[in-house]
Coordinates of C-alpha atoms in Angstrom, one line a residue:
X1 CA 8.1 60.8 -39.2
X2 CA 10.0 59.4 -36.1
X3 CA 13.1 57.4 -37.0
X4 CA 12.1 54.8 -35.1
X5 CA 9.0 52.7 -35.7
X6 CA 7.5 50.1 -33.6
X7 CA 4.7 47.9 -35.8
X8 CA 3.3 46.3 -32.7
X9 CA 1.4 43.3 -33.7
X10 CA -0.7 43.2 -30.0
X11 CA -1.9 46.3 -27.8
X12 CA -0.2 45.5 -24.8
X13 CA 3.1 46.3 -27.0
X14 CA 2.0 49.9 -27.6
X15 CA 0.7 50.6 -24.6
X16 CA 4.0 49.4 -22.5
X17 CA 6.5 51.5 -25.1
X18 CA 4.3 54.2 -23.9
X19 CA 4.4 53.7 -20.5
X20 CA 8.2 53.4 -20.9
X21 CA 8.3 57.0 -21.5
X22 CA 9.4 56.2 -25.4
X23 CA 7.3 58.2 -28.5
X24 CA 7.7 61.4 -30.4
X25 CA 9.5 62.6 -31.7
X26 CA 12.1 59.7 -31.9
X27 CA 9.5 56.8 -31.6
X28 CA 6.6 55.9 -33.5
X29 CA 4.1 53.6 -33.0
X30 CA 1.3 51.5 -35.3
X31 CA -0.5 49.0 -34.3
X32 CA -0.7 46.1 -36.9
X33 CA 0.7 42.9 -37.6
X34 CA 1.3 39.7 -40.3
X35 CA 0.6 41.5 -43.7
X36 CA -0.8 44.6 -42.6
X37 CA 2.3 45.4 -40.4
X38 CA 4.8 44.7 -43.7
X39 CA 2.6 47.5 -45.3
X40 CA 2.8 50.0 -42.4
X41 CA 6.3 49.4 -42.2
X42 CA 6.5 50.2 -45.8
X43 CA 4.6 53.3 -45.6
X44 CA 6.9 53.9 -42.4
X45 CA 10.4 53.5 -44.5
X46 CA 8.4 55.7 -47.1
X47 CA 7.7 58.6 -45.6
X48 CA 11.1 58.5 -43.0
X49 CA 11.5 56.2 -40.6
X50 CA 14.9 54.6 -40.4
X51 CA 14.6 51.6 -38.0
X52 CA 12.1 49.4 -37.4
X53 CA 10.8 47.4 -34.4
X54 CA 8.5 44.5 -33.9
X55 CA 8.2 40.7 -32.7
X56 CA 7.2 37.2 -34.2
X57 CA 6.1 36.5 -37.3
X58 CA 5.4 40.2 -37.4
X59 CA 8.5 41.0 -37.3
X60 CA 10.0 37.7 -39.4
X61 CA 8.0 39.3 -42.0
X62 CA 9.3 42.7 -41.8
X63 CA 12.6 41.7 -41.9
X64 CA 12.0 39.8 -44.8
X65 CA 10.2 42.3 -47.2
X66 CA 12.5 44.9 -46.0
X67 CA 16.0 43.6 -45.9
X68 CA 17.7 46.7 -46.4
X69 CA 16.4 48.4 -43.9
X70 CA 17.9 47.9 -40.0
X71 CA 15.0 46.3 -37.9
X72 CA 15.0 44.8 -34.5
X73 CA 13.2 42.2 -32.9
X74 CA 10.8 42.2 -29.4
X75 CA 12.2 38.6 -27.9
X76 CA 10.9 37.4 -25.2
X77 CA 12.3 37.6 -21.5
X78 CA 12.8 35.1 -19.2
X79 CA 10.3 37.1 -17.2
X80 CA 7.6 37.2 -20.0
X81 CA 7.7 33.0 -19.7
X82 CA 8.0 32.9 -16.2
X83 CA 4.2 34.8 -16.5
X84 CA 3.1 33.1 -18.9
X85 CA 3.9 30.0 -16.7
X86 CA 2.6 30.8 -14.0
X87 CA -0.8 31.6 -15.5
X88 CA -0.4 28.1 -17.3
X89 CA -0.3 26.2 -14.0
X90 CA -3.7 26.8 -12.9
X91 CA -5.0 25.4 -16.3
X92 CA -6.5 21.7 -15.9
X93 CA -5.5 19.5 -18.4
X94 CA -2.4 18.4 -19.7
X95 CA -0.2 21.8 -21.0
X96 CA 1.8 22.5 -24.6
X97 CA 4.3 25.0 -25.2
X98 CA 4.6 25.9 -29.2
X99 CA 7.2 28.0 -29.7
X100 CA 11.3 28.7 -31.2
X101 CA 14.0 27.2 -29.2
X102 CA 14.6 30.1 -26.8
X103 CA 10.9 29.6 -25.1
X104 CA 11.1 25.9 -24.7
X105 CA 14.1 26.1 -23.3
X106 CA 13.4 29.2 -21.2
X107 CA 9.9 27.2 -20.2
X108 CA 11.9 24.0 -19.4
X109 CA 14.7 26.1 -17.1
X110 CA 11.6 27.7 -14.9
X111 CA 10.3 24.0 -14.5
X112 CA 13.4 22.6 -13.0
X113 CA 13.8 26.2 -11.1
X114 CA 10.6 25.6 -9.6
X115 CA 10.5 22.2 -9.5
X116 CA 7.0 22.0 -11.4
X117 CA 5.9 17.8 -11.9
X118 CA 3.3 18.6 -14.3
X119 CA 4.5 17.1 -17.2
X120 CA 4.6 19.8 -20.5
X121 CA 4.8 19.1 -24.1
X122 CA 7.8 21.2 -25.5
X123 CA 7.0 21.2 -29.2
X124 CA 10.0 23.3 -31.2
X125 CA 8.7 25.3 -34.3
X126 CA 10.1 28.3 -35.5
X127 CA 7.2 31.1 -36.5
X128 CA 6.3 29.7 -39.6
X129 CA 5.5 25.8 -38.5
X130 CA 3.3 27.3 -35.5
X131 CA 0.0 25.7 -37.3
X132 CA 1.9 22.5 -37.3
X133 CA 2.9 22.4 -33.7
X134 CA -0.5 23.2 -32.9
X135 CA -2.1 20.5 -34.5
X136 CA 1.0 17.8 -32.8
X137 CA -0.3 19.5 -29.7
X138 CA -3.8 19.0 -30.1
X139 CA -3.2 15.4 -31.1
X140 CA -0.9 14.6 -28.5
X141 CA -3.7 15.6 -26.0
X142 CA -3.1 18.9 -25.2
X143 CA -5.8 20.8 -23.5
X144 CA -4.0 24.5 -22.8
X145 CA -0.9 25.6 -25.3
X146 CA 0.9 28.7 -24.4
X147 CA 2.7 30.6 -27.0
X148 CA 2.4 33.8 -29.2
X149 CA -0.1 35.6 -30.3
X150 CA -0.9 33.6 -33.9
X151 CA -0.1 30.2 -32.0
X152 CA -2.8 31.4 -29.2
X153 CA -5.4 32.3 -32.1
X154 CA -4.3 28.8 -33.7
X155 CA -5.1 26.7 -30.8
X156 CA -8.3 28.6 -29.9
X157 CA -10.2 27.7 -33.4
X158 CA -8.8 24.0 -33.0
X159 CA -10.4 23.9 -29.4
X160 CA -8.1 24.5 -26.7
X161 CA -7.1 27.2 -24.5
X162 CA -4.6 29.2 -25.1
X163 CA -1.9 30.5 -23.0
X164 CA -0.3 34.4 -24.5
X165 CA 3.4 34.6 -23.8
X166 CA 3.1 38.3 -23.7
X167 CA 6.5 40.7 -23.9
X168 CA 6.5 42.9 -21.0
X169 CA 8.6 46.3 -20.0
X170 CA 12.0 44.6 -19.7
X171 CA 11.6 43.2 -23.2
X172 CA 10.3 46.1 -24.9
X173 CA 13.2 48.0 -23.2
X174 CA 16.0 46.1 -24.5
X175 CA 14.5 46.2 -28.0
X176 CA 13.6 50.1 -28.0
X177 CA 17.5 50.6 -26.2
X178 CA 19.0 48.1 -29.5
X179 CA 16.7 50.2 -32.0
X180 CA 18.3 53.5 -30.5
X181 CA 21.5 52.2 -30.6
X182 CA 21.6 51.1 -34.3
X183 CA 19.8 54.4 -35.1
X184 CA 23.2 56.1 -33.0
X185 CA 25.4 54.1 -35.2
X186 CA 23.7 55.0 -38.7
X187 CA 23.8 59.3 -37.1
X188 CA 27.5 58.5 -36.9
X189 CA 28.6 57.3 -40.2
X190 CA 26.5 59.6 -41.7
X191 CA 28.2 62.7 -40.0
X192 CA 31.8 60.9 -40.4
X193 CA 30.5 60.8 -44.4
X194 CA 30.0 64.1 -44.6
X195 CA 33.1 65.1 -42.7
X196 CA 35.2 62.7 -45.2
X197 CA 33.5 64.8 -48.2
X198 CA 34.0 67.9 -46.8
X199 CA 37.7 67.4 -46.5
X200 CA 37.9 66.0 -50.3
X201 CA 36.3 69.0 -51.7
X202 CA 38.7 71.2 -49.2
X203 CA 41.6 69.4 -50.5
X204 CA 40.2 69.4 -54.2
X205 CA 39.5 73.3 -54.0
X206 CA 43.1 73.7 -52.7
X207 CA 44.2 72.2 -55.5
X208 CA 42.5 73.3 -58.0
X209 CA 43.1 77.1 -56.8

C-alpha cells in the first residue's frame, strides 16, 4: 500500500497526479468521493497508507471520520478560477458563484483584474450549505453557477448550467508536494524514536551489566 493516498472525488484529479509523474510506489490513487471516498480512505488507513489527500466535501468528510490520521486538502488555485471564469463568460444569462470564501474572493480579484462589467452573484457557503446557495442562486435569477463538483450537480437538477471549478496541475502539485512533506516529517520522528529507544536500552544494558 502506498503511503500516500489520493481519494479523488472527479477523474480529471487522477488523471493530472498521473500526468505529474506521482504513483507507485509512494502514491496511490482511488477514485471515489462523498461517502464512498470515507470508506476507501478507511480501507486505505487499513491496509497502510499514512497520509491522505483529497478536495471538498470529499475531503471535509475524510478529515472528519478520520481525525487521527494526517490528510491534506486539493484547494483551488487562482488559476483553476481564472478557467473557470473564463469559460463562465461566454454563458448568457446572468452568472452565480457558490463557493467558501477563498473562490469568491479569488472570482471577485479576476473581475477587477480584468475589468469584467457583467455583474456576478458571490454567494459565500462553506461545503456543507452548497444546496442552500444553490437554491439563493436560482432564486435570485441565476441562469449559470460555477462552483465544485456537488454545487455543479446541484444546480444542474434545479435547472441551470453549471460551471466546474476544476483543480488543475499547479493545485494538485502543491497538495501532493504538502502530503510528501508531512509524510517526510512523520519518517523523521519515527527514526529519531527509534534512535531515543535505542540509546535507553544501551544505557539500561550498561547498567544493568
Amino acid at each position: 500500500m502506498p503511503d500516500i493516498m489520493v481519494i479523488a472525488p472527479q477523474g480529471e484529479i487522477a488523471a493530472l497526479v498521473r500526468e505529474l509523474g506521482w504513483g507507485p510506489p509512494e502514491v496511490g490513487i482511488i477514485p471515489a468521493r462523498l461517502e464512498e471516498g470515507v470508506a476507501a480512505a478507511r480501507r486505505a488507513v487499513a491496509e497502510g497508507a499514512r497520509v491522505l489527500v483529497s478536495r471538498g466535501l470529499t475531503y471535509r468528510m475524510i478529515a472528519d471520520a478520520l481525525p487521527d490520521v494526517p490528510s491534506v486538502e486539493i484547494r483551488f488555485s487562482g488559476y483553476d478560477i481564472l478557467r473557470a471564469y473564463l469559460r463562465a463568460s461566454a454563458c448568457a444569462g446572468p452568472v452565480a458563484v457558490v463557493g467558501p470564501r477563498e473562490v469568491i474572493e479569488g472570482f471577485a480579484s479576476i473581475e477587477e483584474i480584468l475589468g469584467w462589467q457583467r455583474q456576478t452573484m458571490k454567494i459565500e457557503v462553506n461545503d456543507r450549505e452548497y444546496v442552500a446557495g444553490v437554491s439563493e442562486a436560482v432564486r435570485r435569477g441565476a441562469a449559470s453557477i460555477i462552483g465544485n463538483q456537488a454545487v455543479v450537480q446541484e444546480a444542474e437538477a434545479q435547472g441551470c448550467q453549471g460551471v466546474l471549478v476544476m483543480s488543475g496541475r499547479e493545485a494538485i502539485k502543491l497538495a501532493l508536494c504538502a502530503a510528501q512533506a508531512v509524510l517526510d516529517k512523520l519518517r523523521f520522528k519515527e527514526v529519531s524514536a527509534r534512535q531515543i529507544e535505542t540509546i535507553i536500552n544501551a544505557v539500561d544494558y550498561g547498567i544493568l551489566a
